PDB file of N, CA and C in Angstrom:
ATOM      1  N   MET A   3      51.480  -4.514 -18.758  1.00  0.00           N
ATOM      2  CA  MET A   3      51.659  -3.296 -18.101  1.00  0.00           C
ATOM      3  C   MET A   3      49.788  -2.668 -18.156  1.00  0.00           C
ATOM      4  N   ILE A   4      49.454  -2.743 -19.228  1.00  0.00           N
ATOM      5  CA  ILE A   4      48.260  -2.095 -19.458  1.00  0.00           C
ATOM      6  C   ILE A   4      46.949  -2.580 -18.594  1.00  0.00           C
ATOM      7  N   ASP A   5      47.222  -3.840 -18.275  1.00  0.00           N
ATOM      8  CA  ASP A   5      46.209  -4.545 -17.377  1.00  0.00           C
ATOM      9  C   ASP A   5      46.410  -4.014 -16.007  1.00  0.00           C
ATOM     10  N   TRP A   6      47.640  -3.497 -15.586  1.00  0.00           N
ATOM     11  CA  TRP A   6      47.779  -3.211 -14.242  1.00  0.00           C
ATOM     12  C   TRP A   6      47.513  -1.571 -14.189  1.00  0.00           C
ATOM     13  N   VAL A   7      47.439  -0.696 -15.147  1.00  0.00           N
ATOM     14  CA  VAL A   7      47.057   0.729 -15.105  1.00  0.00           C
ATOM     15  C   VAL A   7      45.262   0.481 -15.257  1.00  0.00           C
ATOM     16  N   MET A   8      44.700  -0.327 -15.854  1.00  0.00           N
ATOM     17  CA  MET A   8      43.220  -0.399 -15.806  1.00  0.00           C
ATOM     18  C   MET A   8      43.078  -1.099 -14.258  1.00  0.00           C
ATOM     19  N   ARG A   9      43.833  -1.791 -13.753  1.00  0.00           N
ATOM     20  CA  ARG A   9      43.508  -2.143 -12.113  1.00  0.00           C
ATOM     21  C   ARG A   9      43.747  -1.099 -11.138  1.00  0.00           C
ATOM     22  N   TYR A  10      44.655  -0.233 -11.091  1.00  0.00           N
ATOM     23  CA  TYR A  10      45.257   0.310 -10.339  1.00  0.00           C
ATOM     24  C   TYR A  10      44.801   1.910 -10.747  1.00  0.00           C
ATOM     25  N   PHE A  11      44.459   2.396 -11.961  1.00  0.00           N
ATOM     26  CA  PHE A  11      44.183   3.614 -12.115  1.00  0.00           C
ATOM     27  C   PHE A  11      42.597   3.926 -11.999  1.00  0.00           C
ATOM     28  N   PRO A  12      42.273   5.313 -12.114  1.00  0.00           N
ATOM     29  CA  PRO A  12      40.619   5.557 -11.745  1.00  0.00           C
ATOM     30  C   PRO A  12      39.972   5.173 -12.936  1.00  0.00           C
ATOM     31  N   GLU A  13      38.907   4.763 -12.826  1.00  0.00           N
ATOM     32  CA  GLU A  13      37.950   4.450 -14.117  1.00  0.00           C
ATOM     33  C   GLU A  13      37.908   5.505 -14.950  1.00  0.00           C
ATOM     34  N   GLY A  14      37.609   5.260 -16.114  1.00  0.00           N
ATOM     35  CA  GLY A  14      37.752   6.208 -17.391  1.00  0.00           C
ATOM     36  C   GLY A  14      39.388   6.486 -17.564  1.00  0.00           C
ATOM     37  N   THR A  15      40.122   5.738 -16.901  1.00  0.00           N
ATOM     38  CA  THR A  15      41.503   5.993 -17.650  1.00  0.00           C
ATOM     39  C   THR A  15      41.882   5.404 -18.903  1.00  0.00           C
ATOM     40  N   ARG A  16      42.087   5.989 -20.010  1.00  0.00           N
ATOM     41  CA  ARG A  16      42.694   5.196 -21.292  1.00  0.00           C
ATOM     42  C   ARG A  16      43.924   5.111 -21.558  1.00  0.00           C
ATOM     43  N   ALA A  17      44.321   3.765 -22.118  1.00  0.00           N
ATOM     44  CA  ALA A  17      45.725   3.559 -22.133  1.00  0.00           C
ATOM     45  C   ALA A  17      45.879   2.929 -23.747  1.00  0.00           C
ATOM     46  N   SER A  18      46.761   3.228 -24.385  1.00  0.00           N
ATOM     47  CA  SER A  18      47.155   2.538 -25.826  1.00  0.00           C
ATOM     48  C   SER A  18      47.937   1.452 -25.548  1.00  0.00           C
ATOM     49  N   ARG A  19      47.501   0.523 -26.478  1.00  0.00           N
ATOM     50  CA  ARG A  19      48.359  -0.799 -26.440  1.00  0.00           C
ATOM     51  C   ARG A  19      49.311  -0.691 -27.456  1.00  0.00           C
ATOM     52  N   PRO A  20      50.730  -0.640 -27.160  1.00  0.00           N
ATOM     53  CA  PRO A  20      52.022  -0.355 -28.178  1.00  0.00           C
ATOM     54  C   PRO A  20      51.800  -1.519 -29.239  1.00  0.00           C
ATOM     55  N   GLN A  21      52.009  -0.902 -30.355  1.00  0.00           N
ATOM     56  CA  GLN A  21      52.258  -1.847 -31.569  1.00  0.00           C
ATOM     57  C   GLN A  21      53.770  -2.520 -31.427  1.00  0.00           C
ATOM     58  N   GLY A  22      54.424  -1.804 -30.970  1.00  0.00           N
ATOM     59  CA  GLY A  22      55.786  -2.431 -30.481  1.00  0.00           C
ATOM     60  C   GLY A  22      56.714  -1.056 -29.429  1.00  0.00           C
ATOM     61  N   GLY A  23      57.984  -1.620 -29.142  1.00  0.00           N
ATOM     62  CA  GLY A  23      58.543  -0.632 -27.927  1.00  0.00           C
ATOM     63  C   GLY A  23      57.807  -0.833 -26.591  1.00  0.00           C
ATOM     64  N   PHE A  24      58.323   0.042 -25.907  1.00  0.00           N
ATOM     65  CA  PHE A  24      58.246  -0.426 -24.295  1.00  0.00           C
ATOM     66  C   PHE A  24      57.469   0.981 -23.752  1.00  0.00           C
ATOM     67  N   MET A  25      56.831   1.508 -24.442  1.00  0.00           N
ATOM     68  CA  MET A  25      56.396   2.805 -23.941  1.00  0.00           C
ATOM     69  C   MET A  25      54.775   3.003 -23.901  1.00  0.00           C
ATOM     70  N   LEU A  26      54.021   3.332 -23.118  1.00  0.00           N
ATOM     71  CA  LEU A  26      52.727   3.119 -22.990  1.00  0.00           C
ATOM     72  C   LEU A  26      52.091   4.650 -22.912  1.00  0.00           C
ATOM     73  N   TRP A  27      51.117   4.986 -23.462  1.00  0.00           N
ATOM     74  CA  TRP A  27      50.495   6.382 -23.569  1.00  0.00           C
ATOM     75  C   TRP A  27      49.399   5.992 -22.846  1.00  0.00           C
ATOM     76  N   VAL A  28      49.159   7.127 -21.799  1.00  0.00           N
ATOM     77  CA  VAL A  28      48.106   6.983 -20.536  1.00  0.00           C
ATOM     78  C   VAL A  28      47.098   8.406 -20.626  1.00  0.00           C
ATOM     79  N   GLU A  29      45.921   8.276 -20.857  1.00  0.00           N
ATOM     80  CA  GLU A  29      44.970   9.622 -20.584  1.00  0.00           C
ATOM     81  C   GLU A  29      44.107   9.268 -19.374  1.00  0.00           C
ATOM     82  N   LEU A  30      44.323  10.347 -18.482  1.00  0.00           N
ATOM     83  CA  LEU A  30      43.710  10.460 -17.393  1.00  0.00           C
ATOM     84  C   LEU A  30      42.352  11.439 -17.575  1.00  0.00           C
ATOM     85  N   ALA A  31      41.461  11.747 -16.593  1.00  0.00           N
ATOM     86  CA  ALA A  31      40.530  12.638 -16.868  1.00  0.00           C
ATOM     87  C   ALA A  31      40.871  14.088 -17.208  1.00  0.00           C
ATOM     88  N   GLU A  32      40.029  14.741 -17.765  1.00  0.00           N
ATOM     89  CA  GLU A  32      40.194  16.042 -18.525  1.00  0.00           C
ATOM     90  C   GLU A  32      40.314  16.770 -17.129  1.00  0.00           C
ATOM     91  N   GLY A  33      41.245  17.688 -17.304  1.00  0.00           N
ATOM     92  CA  GLY A  33      41.779  18.772 -16.079  1.00  0.00           C
ATOM     93  C   GLY A  33      42.689  17.861 -15.015  1.00  0.00           C
ATOM     94  N   PHE A  34      43.142  16.764 -15.272  1.00  0.00           N
ATOM     95  CA  PHE A  34      43.968  16.288 -14.455  1.00  0.00           C
ATOM     96  C   PHE A  34      45.467  16.537 -14.757  1.00  0.00           C
ATOM     97  N   ASP A  35      46.414  17.040 -13.797  1.00  0.00           N
ATOM     98  CA  ASP A  35      47.561  17.804 -14.210  1.00  0.00           C
ATOM     99  C   ASP A  35      48.725  16.723 -13.720  1.00  0.00           C
ATOM    100  N   THR A  36      49.281  15.991 -14.712  1.00  0.00           N
ATOM    101  CA  THR A  36      50.241  15.267 -14.805  1.00  0.00           C
ATOM    102  C   THR A  36      51.530  15.524 -14.026  1.00  0.00           C
ATOM    103  N   LEU A  37      51.728  17.017 -14.368  1.00  0.00           N
ATOM    104  CA  LEU A  37      52.908  17.784 -13.878  1.00  0.00           C
ATOM    105  C   LEU A  37      52.929  17.583 -12.634  1.00  0.00           C
ATOM    106  N   ARG A  38      51.418  17.964 -11.925  1.00  0.00           N
ATOM    107  CA  ARG A  38      51.398  17.660 -10.270  1.00  0.00           C
ATOM    108  C   ARG A  38      51.798  16.413  -9.779  1.00  0.00           C
ATOM    109  N   LEU A  39      51.273  15.223 -10.590  1.00  0.00           N
ATOM    110  CA  LEU A  39      51.749  14.103 -10.164  1.00  0.00           C
ATOM    111  C   LEU A  39      52.901  13.662 -10.262  1.00  0.00           C
ATOM    112  N   ASN A  40      53.780  14.095 -11.272  1.00  0.00           N
ATOM    113  CA  ASN A  40      55.111  13.870 -11.284  1.00  0.00           C
ATOM    114  C   ASN A  40      55.728  14.321  -9.891  1.00  0.00           C
ATOM    115  N   ARG A  41      55.276  15.666  -9.841  1.00  0.00           N
ATOM    116  CA  ARG A  41      56.173  16.375  -8.402  1.00  0.00           C
ATOM    117  C   ARG A  41      55.711  15.421  -7.105  1.00  0.00           C
ATOM    118  N   ALA A  42      54.320  15.093  -7.188  1.00  0.00           N
ATOM    119  CA  ALA A  42      54.082  14.221  -6.138  1.00  0.00           C
ATOM    120  C   ALA A  42      54.676  12.661  -6.001  1.00  0.00           C
ATOM    121  N   LEU A  43      55.131  12.312  -7.081  1.00  0.00           N
ATOM    122  CA  LEU A  43      55.981  11.096  -7.065  1.00  0.00           C
ATOM    123  C   LEU A  43      57.223  11.256  -6.965  1.00  0.00           C
ATOM    124  N   LEU A  44      57.824  12.313  -6.575  1.00  0.00           N
ATOM    125  CA  LEU A  44      59.145  12.691  -6.171  1.00  0.00           C
ATOM    126  C   LEU A  44      59.696  11.692  -4.754  1.00  0.00           C
ATOM    127  N   GLY A  45      60.577  11.057  -4.709  1.00  0.00           N
ATOM    128  CA  GLY A  45      60.860  10.299  -3.561  1.00  0.00           C
ATOM    129  C   GLY A  45      60.239   8.889  -3.471  1.00  0.00           C
ATOM    130  N   LYS A  46      59.365   8.671  -4.514  1.00  0.00           N
ATOM    131  CA  LYS A  46      58.760   7.313  -4.387  1.00  0.00           C
ATOM    132  C   LYS A  46      59.312   6.508  -5.215  1.00  0.00           C
ATOM    133  N   GLY A  47      60.529   6.691  -5.868  1.00  0.00           N
ATOM    134  CA  GLY A  47      60.942   5.674  -6.610  1.00  0.00           C
ATOM    135  C   GLY A  47      60.530   5.682  -8.148  1.00  0.00           C
ATOM    136  N   VAL A  48      59.608   6.421  -8.628  1.00  0.00           N
ATOM    137  CA  VAL A  48      58.662   6.210  -9.752  1.00  0.00           C
ATOM    138  C   VAL A  48      58.874   7.727 -10.393  1.00  0.00           C
ATOM    139  N   GLN A  49      59.191   7.696 -11.750  1.00  0.00           N
ATOM    140  CA  GLN A  49      58.964   8.785 -12.353  1.00  0.00           C
ATOM    141  C   GLN A  49      58.107   8.427 -13.817  1.00  0.00           C
ATOM    142  N   ILE A  50      57.372   9.628 -14.332  1.00  0.00           N
ATOM    143  CA  ILE A  50      56.642   9.544 -15.431  1.00  0.00           C
ATOM    144  C   ILE A  50      57.298  10.667 -16.633  1.00  0.00           C
ATOM    145  N   ALA A  51      56.863  10.509 -17.563  1.00  0.00           N
ATOM    146  CA  ALA A  51      56.974  11.705 -18.650  1.00  0.00           C
ATOM    147  C   ALA A  51      55.813  12.309 -18.919  1.00  0.00           C
ATOM    148  N   VAL A  52      55.678  13.369 -18.415  1.00  0.00           N
ATOM    149  CA  VAL A  52      54.382  14.224 -18.367  1.00  0.00           C
ATOM    150  C   VAL A  52      53.877  14.665 -19.860  1.00  0.00           C
ATOM    151  N   GLY A  53      52.658  14.184 -20.109  1.00  0.00           N
ATOM    152  CA  GLY A  53      52.273  14.452 -21.788  1.00  0.00           C
ATOM    153  C   GLY A  53      52.486  16.091 -22.337  1.00  0.00           C
ATOM    154  N   SER A  54      52.502  17.044 -21.424  1.00  0.00           N
ATOM    155  CA  SER A  54      52.800  18.256 -22.024  1.00  0.00           C
ATOM    156  C   SER A  54      54.226  18.274 -22.662  1.00  0.00           C
ATOM    157  N   ILE A  55      55.045  17.676 -22.375  1.00  0.00           N
ATOM    158  CA  ILE A  55      56.222  17.806 -23.001  1.00  0.00           C
ATOM    159  C   ILE A  55      56.177  17.321 -24.231  1.00  0.00           C
ATOM    160  N   PHE A  56      55.265  16.566 -24.811  1.00  0.00           N
ATOM    161  CA  PHE A  56      55.098  16.048 -26.188  1.00  0.00           C
ATOM    162  C   PHE A  56      54.162  16.948 -26.887  1.00  0.00           C
ATOM    163  N   SER A  57      54.170  18.206 -26.361  1.00  0.00           N
ATOM    164  CA  SER A  57      53.236  19.123 -27.306  1.00  0.00           C
ATOM    165  C   SER A  57      53.754  20.603 -27.322  1.00  0.00           C
ATOM    166  N   ALA A  58      53.946  20.991 -28.443  1.00  0.00           N
ATOM    167  CA  ALA A  58      54.418  22.658 -28.446  1.00  0.00           C
ATOM    168  C   ALA A  58      53.611  23.502 -27.482  1.00  0.00           C
ATOM    169  N   SER A  59      52.340  23.378 -27.749  1.00  0.00           N
ATOM    170  CA  SER A  59      51.140  23.973 -27.176  1.00  0.00           C
ATOM    171  C   SER A  59      50.775  23.809 -25.838  1.00  0.00           C
ATOM    172  N   GLY A  60      51.278  22.924 -25.070  1.00  0.00           N
ATOM    173  CA  GLY A  60      51.062  22.535 -23.978  1.00  0.00           C
ATOM    174  C   GLY A  60      50.023  21.729 -23.713  1.00  0.00           C
ATOM    175  N   LYS A  61      49.575  21.115 -24.961  1.00  0.00           N
ATOM    176  CA  LYS A  61      48.318  20.175 -24.901  1.00  0.00           C
ATOM    177  C   LYS A  61      48.866  18.749 -23.985  1.00  0.00           C
ATOM    178  N   TYR A  62      47.879  18.004 -23.686  1.00  0.00           N
ATOM    179  CA  TYR A  62      48.177  16.568 -23.199  1.00  0.00           C
ATOM    180  C   TYR A  62      48.677  16.846 -21.716  1.00  0.00           C
ATOM    181  N   ARG A  63      48.115  17.852 -20.996  1.00  0.00           N
ATOM    182  CA  ARG A  63      48.316  17.939 -19.519  1.00  0.00           C
ATOM    183  C   ARG A  63      47.755  16.588 -18.707  1.00  0.00           C
ATOM    184  N   ASN A  64      46.855  16.306 -19.236  1.00  0.00           N
ATOM    185  CA  ASN A  64      46.299  15.170 -18.452  1.00  0.00           C
ATOM    186  C   ASN A  64      46.743  13.863 -19.008  1.00  0.00           C
ATOM    187  N   CYS A  65      47.831  13.656 -19.749  1.00  0.00           N
ATOM    188  CA  CYS A  65      48.243  12.542 -20.027  1.00  0.00           C
ATOM    189  C   CYS A  65      49.911  12.187 -19.596  1.00  0.00           C
ATOM    190  N   MET A  66      50.112  10.953 -19.999  1.00  0.00           N
ATOM    191  CA  MET A  66      51.478  10.629 -19.282  1.00  0.00           C
ATOM    192  C   MET A  66      52.183   9.397 -20.261  1.00  0.00           C
ATOM    193  N   ARG A  67      53.335   9.371 -20.493  1.00  0.00           N
ATOM    194  CA  ARG A  67      54.107   8.233 -21.047  1.00  0.00           C
ATOM    195  C   ARG A  67      54.811   7.521 -19.958  1.00  0.00           C
ATOM    196  N   MET A  68      54.622   6.231 -19.919  1.00  0.00           N
ATOM    197  CA  MET A  68      54.936   5.162 -19.021  1.00  0.00           C
ATOM    198  C   MET A  68      56.011   4.402 -19.931  1.00  0.00           C
ATOM    199  N   ASN A  69      57.498   4.298 -19.304  1.00  0.00           N
ATOM    200  CA  ASN A  69      58.278   3.342 -19.812  1.00  0.00           C
ATOM    201  C   ASN A  69      58.202   1.985 -19.093  1.00  0.00           C
ATOM    202  N   PHE A  70      58.261   0.720 -19.644  1.00  0.00           N
ATOM    203  CA  PHE A  70      58.391  -0.614 -18.921  1.00  0.00           C
ATOM    204  C   PHE A  70      59.090  -1.509 -19.189  1.00  0.00           C
ATOM    205  N   ALA A  71      60.244  -0.797 -19.767  1.00  0.00           N
ATOM    206  CA  ALA A  71      61.583  -1.876 -20.065  1.00  0.00           C
ATOM    207  C   ALA A  71      62.457  -1.994 -19.124  1.00  0.00           C
ATOM    208  N   ALA A  72      63.075  -3.090 -19.042  1.00  0.00           N
ATOM    209  CA  ALA A  72      64.249  -3.254 -17.989  1.00  0.00           C
ATOM    210  C   ALA A  72      63.994  -3.497 -16.789  1.00  0.00           C
ATOM    211  N   LYS A  73      62.891  -3.676 -16.348  1.00  0.00           N
ATOM    212  CA  LYS A  73      62.729  -3.962 -15.052  1.00  0.00           C
ATOM    213  C   LYS A  73      61.916  -5.440 -15.011  1.00  0.00           C
ATOM    214  N   PRO A  74      61.970  -6.227 -13.863  1.00  0.00           N
ATOM    215  CA  PRO A  74      61.134  -7.216 -13.539  1.00  0.00           C
ATOM    216  C   PRO A  74      59.562  -6.899 -13.231  1.00  0.00           C
ATOM    217  N   ASN A  75      58.815  -8.037 -13.809  1.00  0.00           N
ATOM    218  CA  ASN A  75      57.349  -7.634 -13.934  1.00  0.00           C
ATOM    219  C   ASN A  75      56.653  -7.237 -12.224  1.00  0.00           C
ATOM    220  N   ARG A  76      57.332  -7.702 -11.191  1.00  0.00           N
ATOM    221  CA  ARG A  76      56.661  -7.493 -10.043  1.00  0.00           C
ATOM    222  C   ARG A  76      57.189  -5.680  -9.466  1.00  0.00           C
ATOM    223  N   GLU A  77      58.277  -5.437 -10.250  1.00  0.00           N
ATOM    224  CA  GLU A  77      58.419  -4.041 -10.011  1.00  0.00           C
ATOM    225  C   GLU A  77      57.776  -2.999 -10.774  1.00  0.00           C
ATOM    226  N   ILE A  78      57.422  -3.625 -11.955  1.00  0.00           N
ATOM    227  CA  ILE A  78      56.773  -2.734 -12.873  1.00  0.00           C
ATOM    228  C   ILE A  78      55.264  -2.459 -12.346  1.00  0.00           C
ATOM    229  N   GLU A  79      54.638  -3.728 -11.896  1.00  0.00           N
ATOM    230  CA  GLU A  79      53.546  -3.672 -11.225  1.00  0.00           C
ATOM    231  C   GLU A  79      53.360  -2.756 -10.126  1.00  0.00           C
ATOM    232  N   ASN A  80      54.456  -2.798  -9.241  1.00  0.00           N
ATOM    233  CA  ASN A  80      54.329  -2.017  -8.084  1.00  0.00           C
ATOM    234  C   ASN A  80      54.526  -0.467  -8.299  1.00  0.00           C
ATOM    235  N   ALA A  81      55.327  -0.074  -9.196  1.00  0.00           N
ATOM    236  CA  ALA A  81      55.356   1.155  -9.871  1.00  0.00           C
ATOM    237  C   ALA A  81      54.177   1.582 -10.349  1.00  0.00           C
ATOM    238  N   VAL A  82      53.433   0.912 -10.979  1.00  0.00           N
ATOM    239  CA  VAL A  82      52.022   1.200 -11.388  1.00  0.00           C
ATOM    240  C   VAL A  82      50.920   1.717 -10.459  1.00  0.00           C
ATOM    241  N   ARG A  83      51.311   0.667  -9.385  1.00  0.00           N
ATOM    242  CA  ARG A  83      50.275   0.698  -8.247  1.00  0.00           C
ATOM    243  C   ARG A  83      50.505   1.973  -7.519  1.00  0.00           C
ATOM    244  N   ILE A  84      51.733   2.350  -7.359  1.00  0.00           N
ATOM    245  CA  ILE A  84      52.118   3.669  -6.843  1.00  0.00           C
ATOM    246  C   ILE A  84      51.679   4.529  -7.621  1.00  0.00           C
ATOM    247  N   VAL A  85      51.967   4.825  -8.781  1.00  0.00           N
ATOM    248  CA  VAL A  85      51.194   5.848  -9.537  1.00  0.00           C
ATOM    249  C   VAL A  85      49.772   5.936  -9.375  1.00  0.00           C
ATOM    250  N   GLY A  86      49.003   4.698  -9.340  1.00  0.00           N
ATOM    251  CA  GLY A  86      47.434   4.769  -9.353  1.00  0.00           C
ATOM    252  C   GLY A  86      47.386   5.442  -7.990  1.00  0.00           C
ATOM    253  N   GLU A  87      47.868   4.951  -6.567  1.00  0.00           N
ATOM    254  CA  GLU A  87      47.316   5.312  -5.535  1.00  0.00           C
ATOM    255  C   GLU A  87      47.873   6.714  -5.429  1.00  0.00           C
ATOM    256  N   THR A  88      48.903   7.277  -5.800  1.00  0.00           N
ATOM    257  CA  THR A  88      48.806   8.811  -5.922  1.00  0.00           C
ATOM    258  C   THR A  88      47.960   9.647  -6.831  1.00  0.00           C
ATOM    259  N   ILE A  89      47.846   9.075  -7.970  1.00  0.00           N
ATOM    260  CA  ILE A  89      46.632   9.931  -8.688  1.00  0.00           C
ATOM    261  C   ILE A  89      45.355   9.819  -7.797  1.00  0.00           C
ATOM    262  N   ALA A  90      45.066   8.772  -6.996  1.00  0.00           N
ATOM    263  CA  ALA A  90      44.078   8.627  -6.262  1.00  0.00           C
ATOM    264  C   ALA A  90      43.940   9.923  -5.102  1.00  0.00           C
ATOM    265  N   LEU A  91      45.252  10.072  -4.310  1.00  0.00           N
ATOM    266  CA  LEU A  91      45.282  10.832  -3.480  1.00  0.00           C
ATOM    267  C   LEU A  91      45.295  12.384  -3.756  1.00  0.00           C
ATOM    268  N   LEU A  92      45.751  12.449  -4.984  1.00  0.00           N
ATOM    269  CA  LEU A  92      45.654  14.127  -5.771  1.00  0.00           C
ATOM    270  C   LEU A  92      44.476  14.066  -6.133  1.00  0.00           C
ATOM    271  N   ASN A  93      43.395  13.343  -6.411  1.00  0.00           N
ATOM    272  CA  ASN A  93      42.149  13.274  -6.957  1.00  0.00           C
ATOM    273  C   ASN A  93      41.418  13.489  -5.486  1.00  0.00           C
ATOM    274  N   ALA A  94      41.446  12.884  -4.367  1.00  0.00           N
ATOM    275  CA  ALA A  94      40.882  13.222  -2.923  1.00  0.00           C
ATOM    276  C   ALA A  94      41.132  14.609  -2.623  1.00  0.00           C
ATOM    277  N   GLN A  95      42.246  15.199  -2.961  1.00  0.00           N
ATOM    278  CA  GLN A  95      42.550  16.561  -2.286  1.00  0.00           C
ATOM    279  C   GLN A  95      41.772  17.527  -3.141  1.00  0.00           C
ATOM    280  N   THR A  96      41.693  17.060  -4.526  1.00  0.00           N
ATOM    281  CA  THR A  96      41.070  18.304  -5.263  1.00  0.00           C
ATOM    282  C   THR A  96      39.306  18.138  -5.391  1.00  0.00           C
ATOM    283  N   ASP A  97      38.666  16.983  -4.407  1.00  0.00           N
ATOM    284  CA  ASP A  97      37.381  16.929  -4.269  1.00  0.00           C
ATOM    285  C   ASP A  97      36.742  17.671  -3.268  1.00  0.00           C
TER     286      ASP A  97
END
């Protein structure tokens, strides 16, 4: 999944390589709002865990956790592509 994130997400995106488990932590550009991204993904069949829910102080607004368990690879790649395209759309709206 990390290879698809690097392919479909904007340049400068960082993602952790999980030591175990089925979660990927993704960090987007400073100032990007993953809550806005999550809202934009509604109705597209994809959901992310916004980074701010992992901080009592609201940090990590530009981060997200992605789960990649229990789905065939083609569905996971398609979901990552949809998230990447939605990020690009939101970035274009703010430019």
